[in-house]
CSV table of C-alpha atoms in Angstrom, one decimal:
chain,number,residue,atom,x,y,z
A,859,UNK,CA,-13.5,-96.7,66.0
A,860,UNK,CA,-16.6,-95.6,64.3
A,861,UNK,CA,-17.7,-96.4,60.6
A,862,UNK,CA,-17.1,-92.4,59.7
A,863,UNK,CA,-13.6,-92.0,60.1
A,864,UNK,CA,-12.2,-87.6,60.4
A,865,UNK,CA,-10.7,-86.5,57.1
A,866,UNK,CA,-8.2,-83.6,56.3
A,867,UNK,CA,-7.0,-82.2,53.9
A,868,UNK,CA,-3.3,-80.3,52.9
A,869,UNK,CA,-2.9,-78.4,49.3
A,870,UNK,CA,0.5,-76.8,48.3
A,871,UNK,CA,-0.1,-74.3,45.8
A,872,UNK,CA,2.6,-71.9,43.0
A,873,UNK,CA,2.9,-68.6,43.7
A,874,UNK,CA,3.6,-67.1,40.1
A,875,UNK,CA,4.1,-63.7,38.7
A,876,UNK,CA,0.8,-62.5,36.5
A,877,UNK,CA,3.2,-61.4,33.5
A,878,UNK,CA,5.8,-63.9,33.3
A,879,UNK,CA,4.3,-67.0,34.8
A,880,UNK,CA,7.6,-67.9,36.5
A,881,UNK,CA,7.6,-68.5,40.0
A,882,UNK,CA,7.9,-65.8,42.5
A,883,UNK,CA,10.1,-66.0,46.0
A,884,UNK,CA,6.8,-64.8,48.0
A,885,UNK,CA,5.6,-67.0,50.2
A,886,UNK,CA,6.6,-65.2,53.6
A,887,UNK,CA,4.4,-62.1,52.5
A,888,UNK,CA,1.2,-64.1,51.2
A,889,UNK,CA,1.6,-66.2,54.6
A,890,UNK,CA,1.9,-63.1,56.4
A,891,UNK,CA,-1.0,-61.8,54.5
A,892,UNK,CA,-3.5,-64.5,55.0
A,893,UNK,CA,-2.6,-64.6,58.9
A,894,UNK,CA,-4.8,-61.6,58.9
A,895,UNK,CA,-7.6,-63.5,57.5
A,896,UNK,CA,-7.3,-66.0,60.1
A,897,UNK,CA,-5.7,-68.6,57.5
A,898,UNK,CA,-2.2,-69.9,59.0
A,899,UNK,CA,-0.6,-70.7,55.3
A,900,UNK,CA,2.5,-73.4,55.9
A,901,UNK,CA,5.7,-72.6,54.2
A,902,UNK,CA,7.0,-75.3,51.8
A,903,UNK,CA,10.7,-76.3,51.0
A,904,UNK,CA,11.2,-73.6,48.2
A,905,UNK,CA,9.6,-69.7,48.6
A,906,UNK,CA,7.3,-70.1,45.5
A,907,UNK,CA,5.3,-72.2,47.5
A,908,UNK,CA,3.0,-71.9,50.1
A,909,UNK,CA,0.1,-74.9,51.9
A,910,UNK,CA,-3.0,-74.8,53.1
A,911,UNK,CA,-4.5,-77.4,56.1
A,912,UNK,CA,-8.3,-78.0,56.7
A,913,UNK,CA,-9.4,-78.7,60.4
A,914,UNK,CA,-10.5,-81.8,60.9
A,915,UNK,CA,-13.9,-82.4,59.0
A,916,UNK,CA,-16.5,-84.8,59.6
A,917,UNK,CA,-18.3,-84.2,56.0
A,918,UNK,CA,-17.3,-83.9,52.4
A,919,UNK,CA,-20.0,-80.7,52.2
A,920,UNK,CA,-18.0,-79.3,55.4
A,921,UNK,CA,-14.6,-80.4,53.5
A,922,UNK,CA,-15.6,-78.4,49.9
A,923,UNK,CA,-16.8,-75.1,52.1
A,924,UNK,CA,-13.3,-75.5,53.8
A,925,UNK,CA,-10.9,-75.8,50.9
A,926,UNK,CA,-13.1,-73.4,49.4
A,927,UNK,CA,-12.2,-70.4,52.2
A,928,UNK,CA,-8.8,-71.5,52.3
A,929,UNK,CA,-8.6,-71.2,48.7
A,930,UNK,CA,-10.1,-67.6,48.3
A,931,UNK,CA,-8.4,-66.2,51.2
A,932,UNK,CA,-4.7,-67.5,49.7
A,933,UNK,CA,-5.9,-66.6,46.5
A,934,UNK,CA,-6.7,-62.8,47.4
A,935,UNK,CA,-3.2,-63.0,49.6
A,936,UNK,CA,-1.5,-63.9,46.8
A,937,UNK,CA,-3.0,-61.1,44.7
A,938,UNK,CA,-1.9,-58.5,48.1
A,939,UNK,CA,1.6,-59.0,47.0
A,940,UNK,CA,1.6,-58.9,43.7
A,941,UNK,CA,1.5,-62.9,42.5
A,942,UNK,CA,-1.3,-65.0,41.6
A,943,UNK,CA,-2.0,-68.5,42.9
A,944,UNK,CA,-1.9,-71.7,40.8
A,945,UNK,CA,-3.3,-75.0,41.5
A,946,UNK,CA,-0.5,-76.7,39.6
A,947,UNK,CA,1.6,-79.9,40.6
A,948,UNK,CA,4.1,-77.9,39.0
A,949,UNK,CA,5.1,-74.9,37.5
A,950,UNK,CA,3.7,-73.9,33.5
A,951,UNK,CA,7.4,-72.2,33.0
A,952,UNK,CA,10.3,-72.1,35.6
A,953,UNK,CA,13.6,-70.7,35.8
A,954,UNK,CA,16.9,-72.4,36.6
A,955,UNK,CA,16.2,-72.9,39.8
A,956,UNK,CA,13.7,-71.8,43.0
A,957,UNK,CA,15.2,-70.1,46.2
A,958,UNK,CA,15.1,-72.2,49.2
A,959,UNK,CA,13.1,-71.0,52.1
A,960,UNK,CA,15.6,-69.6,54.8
A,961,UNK,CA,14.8,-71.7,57.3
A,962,UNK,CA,17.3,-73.7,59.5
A,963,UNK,CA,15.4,-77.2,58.0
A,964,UNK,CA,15.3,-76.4,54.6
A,965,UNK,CA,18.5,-75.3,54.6
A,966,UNK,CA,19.7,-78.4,55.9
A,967,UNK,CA,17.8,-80.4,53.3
A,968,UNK,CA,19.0,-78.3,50.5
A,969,UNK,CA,22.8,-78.5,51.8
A,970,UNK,CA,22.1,-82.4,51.8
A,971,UNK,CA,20.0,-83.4,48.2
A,972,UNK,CA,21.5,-80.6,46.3
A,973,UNK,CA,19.8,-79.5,43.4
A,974,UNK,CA,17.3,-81.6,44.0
A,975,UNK,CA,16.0,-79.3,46.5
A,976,UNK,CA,16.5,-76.8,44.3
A,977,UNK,CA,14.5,-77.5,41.4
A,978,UNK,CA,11.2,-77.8,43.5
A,979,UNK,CA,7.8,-76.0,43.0
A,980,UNK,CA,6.3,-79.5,43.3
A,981,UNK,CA,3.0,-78.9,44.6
A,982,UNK,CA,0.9,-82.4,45.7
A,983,UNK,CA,-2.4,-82.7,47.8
A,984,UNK,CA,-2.1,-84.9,50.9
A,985,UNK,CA,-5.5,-86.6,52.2
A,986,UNK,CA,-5.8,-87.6,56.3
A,987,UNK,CA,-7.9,-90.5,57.7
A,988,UNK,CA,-8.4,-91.1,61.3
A,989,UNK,CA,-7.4,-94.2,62.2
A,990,UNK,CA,-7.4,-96.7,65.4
A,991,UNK,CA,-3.4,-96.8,65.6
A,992,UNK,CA,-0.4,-97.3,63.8
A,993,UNK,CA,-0.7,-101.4,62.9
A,994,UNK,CA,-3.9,-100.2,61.6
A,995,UNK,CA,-2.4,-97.5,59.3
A,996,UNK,CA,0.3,-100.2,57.7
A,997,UNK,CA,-2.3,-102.2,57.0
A,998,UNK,CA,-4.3,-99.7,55.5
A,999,UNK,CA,-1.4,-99.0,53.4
A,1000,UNK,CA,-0.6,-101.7,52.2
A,1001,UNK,CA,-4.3,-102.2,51.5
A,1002,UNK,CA,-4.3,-98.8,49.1
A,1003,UNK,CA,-1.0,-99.7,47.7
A,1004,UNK,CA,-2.4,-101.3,44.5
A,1005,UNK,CA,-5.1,-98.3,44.0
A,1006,UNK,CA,-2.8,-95.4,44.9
A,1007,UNK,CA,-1.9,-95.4,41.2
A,1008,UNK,CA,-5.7,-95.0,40.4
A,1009,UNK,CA,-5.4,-91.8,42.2
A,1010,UNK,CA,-2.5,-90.2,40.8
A,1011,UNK,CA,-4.5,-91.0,37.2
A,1012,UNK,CA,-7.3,-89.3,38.9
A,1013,UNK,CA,-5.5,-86.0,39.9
A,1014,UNK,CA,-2.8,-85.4,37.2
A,1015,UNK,CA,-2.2,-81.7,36.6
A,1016,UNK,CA,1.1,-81.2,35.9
A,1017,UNK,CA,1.2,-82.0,32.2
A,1018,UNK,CA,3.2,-78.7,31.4
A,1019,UNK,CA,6.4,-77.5,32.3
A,1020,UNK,CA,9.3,-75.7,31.6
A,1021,UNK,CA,7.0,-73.9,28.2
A,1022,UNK,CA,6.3,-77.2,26.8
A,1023,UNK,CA,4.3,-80.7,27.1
A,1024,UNK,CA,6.3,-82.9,29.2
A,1025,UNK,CA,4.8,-85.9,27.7
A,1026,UNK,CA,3.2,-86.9,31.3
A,1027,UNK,CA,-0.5,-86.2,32.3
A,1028,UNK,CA,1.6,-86.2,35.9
A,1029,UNK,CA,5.0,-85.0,35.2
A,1030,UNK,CA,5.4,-84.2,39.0
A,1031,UNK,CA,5.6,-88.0,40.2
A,1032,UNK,CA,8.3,-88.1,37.7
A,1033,UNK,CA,10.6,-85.2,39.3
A,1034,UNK,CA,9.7,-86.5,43.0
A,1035,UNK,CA,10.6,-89.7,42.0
A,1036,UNK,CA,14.1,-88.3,42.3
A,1037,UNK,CA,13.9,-87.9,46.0
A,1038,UNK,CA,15.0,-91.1,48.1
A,1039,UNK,CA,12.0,-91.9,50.4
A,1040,UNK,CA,9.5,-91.1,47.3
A,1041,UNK,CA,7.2,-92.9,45.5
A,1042,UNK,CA,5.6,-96.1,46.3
A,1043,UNK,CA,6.1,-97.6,50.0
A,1044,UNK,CA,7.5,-101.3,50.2
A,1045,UNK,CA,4.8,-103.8,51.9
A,1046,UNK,CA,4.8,-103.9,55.4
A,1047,UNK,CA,4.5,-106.8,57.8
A,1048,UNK,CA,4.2,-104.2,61.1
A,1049,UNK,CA,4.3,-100.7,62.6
A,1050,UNK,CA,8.0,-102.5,63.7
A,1051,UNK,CA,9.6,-103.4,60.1
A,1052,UNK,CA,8.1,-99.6,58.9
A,1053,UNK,CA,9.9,-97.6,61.7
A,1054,UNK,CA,13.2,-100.0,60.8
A,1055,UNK,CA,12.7,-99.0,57.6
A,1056,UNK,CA,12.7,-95.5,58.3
A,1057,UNK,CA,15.3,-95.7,60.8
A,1058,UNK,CA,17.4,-97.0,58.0
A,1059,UNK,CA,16.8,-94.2,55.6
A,1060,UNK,CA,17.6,-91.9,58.2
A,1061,UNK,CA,21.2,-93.4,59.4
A,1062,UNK,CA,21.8,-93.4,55.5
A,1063,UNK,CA,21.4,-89.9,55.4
A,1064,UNK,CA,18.5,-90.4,52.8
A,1065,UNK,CA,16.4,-88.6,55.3
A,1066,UNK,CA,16.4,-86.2,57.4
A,1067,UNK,CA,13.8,-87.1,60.0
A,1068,UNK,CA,10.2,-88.6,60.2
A,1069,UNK,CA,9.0,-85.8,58.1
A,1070,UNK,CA,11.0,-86.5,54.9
A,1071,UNK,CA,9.3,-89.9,54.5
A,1072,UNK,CA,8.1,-89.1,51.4
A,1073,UNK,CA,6.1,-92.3,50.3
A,1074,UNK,CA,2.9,-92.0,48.9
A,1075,UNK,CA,1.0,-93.6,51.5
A,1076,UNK,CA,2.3,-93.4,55.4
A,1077,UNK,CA,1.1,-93.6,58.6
A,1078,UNK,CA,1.8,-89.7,59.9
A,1079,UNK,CA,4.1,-89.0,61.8
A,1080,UNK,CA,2.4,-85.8,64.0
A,1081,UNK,CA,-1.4,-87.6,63.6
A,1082,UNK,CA,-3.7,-90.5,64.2
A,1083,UNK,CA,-4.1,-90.7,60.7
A,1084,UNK,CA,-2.9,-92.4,57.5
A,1085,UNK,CA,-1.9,-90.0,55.1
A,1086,UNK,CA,-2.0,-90.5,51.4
A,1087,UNK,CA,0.2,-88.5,49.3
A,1088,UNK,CA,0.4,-89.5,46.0
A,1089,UNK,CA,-1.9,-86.9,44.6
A,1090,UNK,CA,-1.0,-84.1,42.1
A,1091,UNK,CA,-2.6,-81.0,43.9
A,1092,UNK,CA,-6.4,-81.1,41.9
A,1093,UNK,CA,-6.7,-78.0,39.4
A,1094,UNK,CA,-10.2,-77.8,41.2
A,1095,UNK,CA,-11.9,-77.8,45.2
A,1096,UNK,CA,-14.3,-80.7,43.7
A,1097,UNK,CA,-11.6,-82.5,42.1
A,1098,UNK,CA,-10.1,-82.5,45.7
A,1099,UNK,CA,-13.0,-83.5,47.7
A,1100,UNK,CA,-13.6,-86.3,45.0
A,1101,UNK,CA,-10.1,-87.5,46.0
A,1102,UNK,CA,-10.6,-86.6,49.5
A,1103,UNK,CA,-13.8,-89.3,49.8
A,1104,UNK,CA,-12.7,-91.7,47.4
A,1105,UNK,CA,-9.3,-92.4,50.4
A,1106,UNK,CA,-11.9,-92.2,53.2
A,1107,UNK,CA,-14.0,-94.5,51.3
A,1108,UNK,CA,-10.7,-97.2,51.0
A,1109,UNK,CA,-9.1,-96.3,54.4
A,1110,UNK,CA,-12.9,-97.4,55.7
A,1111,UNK,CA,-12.6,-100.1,53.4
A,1112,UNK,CA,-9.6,-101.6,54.4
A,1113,UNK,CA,-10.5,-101.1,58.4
A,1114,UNK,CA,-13.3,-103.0,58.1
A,1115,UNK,CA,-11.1,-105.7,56.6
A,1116,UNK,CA,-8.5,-105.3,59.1
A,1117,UNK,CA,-10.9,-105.9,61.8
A,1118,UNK,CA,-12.7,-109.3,59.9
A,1119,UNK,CA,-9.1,-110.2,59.3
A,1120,UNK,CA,-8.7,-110.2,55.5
A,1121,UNK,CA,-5.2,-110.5,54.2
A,1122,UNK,CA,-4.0,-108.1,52.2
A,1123,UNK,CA,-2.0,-108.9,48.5
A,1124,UNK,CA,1.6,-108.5,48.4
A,1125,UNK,CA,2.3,-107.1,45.0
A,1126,UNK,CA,6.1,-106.4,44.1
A,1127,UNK,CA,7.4,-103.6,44.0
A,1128,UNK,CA,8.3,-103.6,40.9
A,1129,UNK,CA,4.6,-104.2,39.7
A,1130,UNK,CA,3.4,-101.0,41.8
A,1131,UNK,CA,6.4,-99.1,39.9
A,1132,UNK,CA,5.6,-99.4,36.7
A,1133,UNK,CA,1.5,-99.0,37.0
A,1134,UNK,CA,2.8,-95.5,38.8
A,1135,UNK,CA,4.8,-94.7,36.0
A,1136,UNK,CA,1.5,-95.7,33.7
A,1137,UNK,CA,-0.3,-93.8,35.5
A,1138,UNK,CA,1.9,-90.7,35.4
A,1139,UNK,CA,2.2,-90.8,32.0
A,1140,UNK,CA,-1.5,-91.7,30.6
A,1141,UNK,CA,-3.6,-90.2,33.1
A,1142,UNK,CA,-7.5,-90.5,33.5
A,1143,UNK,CA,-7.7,-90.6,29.7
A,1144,UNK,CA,-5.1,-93.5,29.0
A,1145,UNK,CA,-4.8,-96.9,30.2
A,1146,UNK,CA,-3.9,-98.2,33.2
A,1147,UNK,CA,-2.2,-101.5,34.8
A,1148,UNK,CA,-4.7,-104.0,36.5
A,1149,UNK,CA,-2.8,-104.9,39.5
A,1150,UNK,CA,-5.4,-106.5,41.0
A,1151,UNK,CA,-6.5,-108.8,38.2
A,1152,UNK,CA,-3.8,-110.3,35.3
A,1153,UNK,CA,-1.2,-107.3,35.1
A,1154,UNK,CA,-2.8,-106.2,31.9
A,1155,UNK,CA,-3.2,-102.6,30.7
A,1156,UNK,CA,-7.1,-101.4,30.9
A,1157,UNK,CA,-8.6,-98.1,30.3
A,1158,UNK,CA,-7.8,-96.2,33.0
A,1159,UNK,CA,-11.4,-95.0,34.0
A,1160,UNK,CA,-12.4,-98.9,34.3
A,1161,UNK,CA,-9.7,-99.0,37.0
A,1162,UNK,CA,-11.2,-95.9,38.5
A,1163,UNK,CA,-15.1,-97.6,38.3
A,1164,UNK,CA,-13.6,-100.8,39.7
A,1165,UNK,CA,-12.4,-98.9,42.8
A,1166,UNK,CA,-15.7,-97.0,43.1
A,1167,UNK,CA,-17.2,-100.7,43.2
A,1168,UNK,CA,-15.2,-101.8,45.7
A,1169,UNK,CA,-15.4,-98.7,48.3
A,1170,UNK,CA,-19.1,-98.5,47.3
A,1171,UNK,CA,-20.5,-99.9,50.9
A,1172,UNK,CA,-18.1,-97.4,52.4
A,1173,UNK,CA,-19.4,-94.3,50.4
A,1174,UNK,CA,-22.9,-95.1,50.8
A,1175,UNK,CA,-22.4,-95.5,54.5
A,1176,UNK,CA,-21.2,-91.9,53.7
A,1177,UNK,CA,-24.2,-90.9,52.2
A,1178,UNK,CA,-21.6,-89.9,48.9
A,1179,UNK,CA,-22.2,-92.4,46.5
A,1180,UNK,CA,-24.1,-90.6,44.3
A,1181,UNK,CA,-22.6,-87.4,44.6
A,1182,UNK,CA,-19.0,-89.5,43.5
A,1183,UNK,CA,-20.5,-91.3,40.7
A,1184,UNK,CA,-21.8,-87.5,39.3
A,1185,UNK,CA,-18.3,-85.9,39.7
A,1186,UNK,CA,-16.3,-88.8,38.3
A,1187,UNK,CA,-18.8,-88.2,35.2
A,1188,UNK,CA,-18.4,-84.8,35.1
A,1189,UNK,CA,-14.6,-84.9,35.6
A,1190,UNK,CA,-14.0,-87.6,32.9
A,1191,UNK,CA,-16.3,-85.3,30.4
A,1192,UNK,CA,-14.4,-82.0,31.4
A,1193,UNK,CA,-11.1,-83.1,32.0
A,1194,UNK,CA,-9.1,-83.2,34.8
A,1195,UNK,CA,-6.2,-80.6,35.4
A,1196,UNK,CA,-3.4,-82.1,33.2
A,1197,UNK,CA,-6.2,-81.8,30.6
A,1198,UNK,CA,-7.4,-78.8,31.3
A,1199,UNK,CA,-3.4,-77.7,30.8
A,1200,UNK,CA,-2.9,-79.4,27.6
A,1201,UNK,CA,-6.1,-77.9,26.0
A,1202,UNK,CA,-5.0,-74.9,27.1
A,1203,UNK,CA,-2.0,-75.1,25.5
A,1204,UNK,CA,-3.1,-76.4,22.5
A,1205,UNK,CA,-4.7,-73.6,21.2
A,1206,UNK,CA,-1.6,-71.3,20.7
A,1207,UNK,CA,1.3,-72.7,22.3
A,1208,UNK,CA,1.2,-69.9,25.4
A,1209,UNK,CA,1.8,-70.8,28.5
A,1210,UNK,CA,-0.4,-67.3,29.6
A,1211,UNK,CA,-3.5,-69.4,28.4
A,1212,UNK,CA,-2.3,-72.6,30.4
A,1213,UNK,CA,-1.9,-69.9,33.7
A,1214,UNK,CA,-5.5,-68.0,32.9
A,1215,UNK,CA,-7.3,-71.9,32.9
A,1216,UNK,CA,-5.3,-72.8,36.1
A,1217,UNK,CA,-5.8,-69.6,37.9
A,1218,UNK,CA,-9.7,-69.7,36.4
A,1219,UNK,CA,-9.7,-72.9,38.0
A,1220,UNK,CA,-8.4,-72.8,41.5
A,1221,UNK,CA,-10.7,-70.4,43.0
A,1222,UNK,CA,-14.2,-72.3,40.8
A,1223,UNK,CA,-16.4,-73.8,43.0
């Protein structure tokens, strides 16, 4: 295992009419239309969505030139066939409820969880880090449990919906919380008591297969990776990156502990709930829970510095330290995306102006 472990990167994205805002059942033509750009856009559980995958990259510069491409290219698909791409954990306005893709899964899923499934256009960013094997991705797991709710501070863009403030900075953790294999994982002791686990869910009906196990951190189920998931999808490709190193930085992190044999804490679960739902509802600019420390709330941006701190051997190994500090700067002085939303809104009360800074801020560099 080297010191510089691969990273990838997946980003769902809305496809939205330009006049109404509401969602548009789409995503077969834009996929269809980015194919001939070379871009293999994934289709998600309902048709107003649509996914982009990096390769495997090796670089955060590489990473930002990738989801850059992959941005403009779905962008300009979208635009092909008459819809415009948002980089929105969820939808500004909706309607009752999203068409399900037609395919034999989905409609499986949909027959199963109901409306649920239905009421989707939940749109996260999900980061990959190479690691050794799969008792090396619980541990690194349960090693980002307490920070995953650091993250989801960090990415929050999904702070309007359904024509209104939902009151969250991440309103999108809140519906996916709904889903049974969501949200936080449990601590594991092995790859063995995670795939019983699993197992479990699945002769309960709770899911599917491998790839409804939702939680925000997992080992994957197709890769050699961990894969963290907790993310709202960033308004911005340098918001996303940010995220992307700041997981690569703690999967490295926690690898090098793994190998030294440092035990991990075992916070309950309960703990790790409610900082999530702290987290989801405050944002960057609120406060936070310190997990790691005496369970008391703390502005959230000292949680976010105190990770920084302790991934900084990791990032400098990178040769990203300094570029991290700078964006975490510049994000805390711009806002991130569930600010950028409620500014937007707060000028007239229109979603069109909460669409234009979204769409604005998808394809910036």
């Amino acid at each position: 295992m080297t010191s510089h472990p691969t990273v990838g990167v997946e980003e769902e994205f809305l496809l939205i009419d330009p006049q109404s805002g509401e969602p548009v059942a789409r995503n077969k033509q834009v996929a269809a239309s980015a194919a001939e750009h070379g871009v293999d856009l994934q289709l998600e559980l309902t048709s107003c969505q649509v996914e982009t995958t990096t390769e495997v990259m090796d670089t955060s510069g590489a990473l930002r030139s990738e989801l850059t491409r992959l941005r403009r290219i779905a962008t300009e698909a979208a635009a092909a066939n008459g819809a415009q791409l948002l980089a929105a954990g969820l939808p500004p306005t909706v309607p009752h409820k999203f068409p399900v893709t037609p395919t034999a899964r989905y409609r499986r899923i949909a027959h199963r969880f109901g409306m649920i499934a239905h009421e989707q256009g939940i749109c996260g960013c999900h980061v990959h880090v190479a690691v050794p094997d799969r008792e090396a991705a619980i541990h690194v797991s349960n090693w980002l449990r307490p920070w995953l709710h650091v993250l989801l501070a960090l990415t929050a863009n999904s702070a309007i919906y359904r024509n209104t403030d939902s009151g969250y900075a991440s309103f999108r953790s809140v519906l996916w919380s709904r889903w049974p294999s969501s949200g936080p994982p449990p601590h594991f002791d092995s790859a063995a008591q995670y795939d019983a686990a699993v197992r479990m869910l699945e002769r309960a009906g709770a899911a599917l297969d491998d790839g409804m196990i939702y939680w925000d951190v997992r080992p994957s189920a197709n890769f050699p990776t961990v894969e963290v998931r907790v993310c709202d999808v960033p308004a911005t490709v340098a918001e996303t990156v940010l995220v992307a190193t700041l997981i690569r930085a703690g999967v490295m992190t926690a690898l090098r502990g793994y190998d030294e044999g440092e035990p991990v804490p075992r916070l309950a679960d309960s703990q790790i709930r409610a900082a999530h739902w702290k987290a989801a509802h405050d944002g960057l600019g609120g406060e936070g829970i310190d997990l790691l420390g005496d369970q008391s709330t703390v502005p959230a941006r000292d949680l976010l510095d105190r990770f920084v701190e302790t991934v900084e051997p990791a990032l400098a190994q990178l040769g990203d330290y300094e570029t991290v500090r700078g964006e975490i700067a510049r994000v805390a002085a711009e806002g991130n995306g569930a600010v950028r939303q409620r500014r937007a809104w707060r000028r007239r009360g229109e979603i069109a102006d909460v669409i234009s800074e979204l769409a604005e801020a998808a394809i910036s560099g």
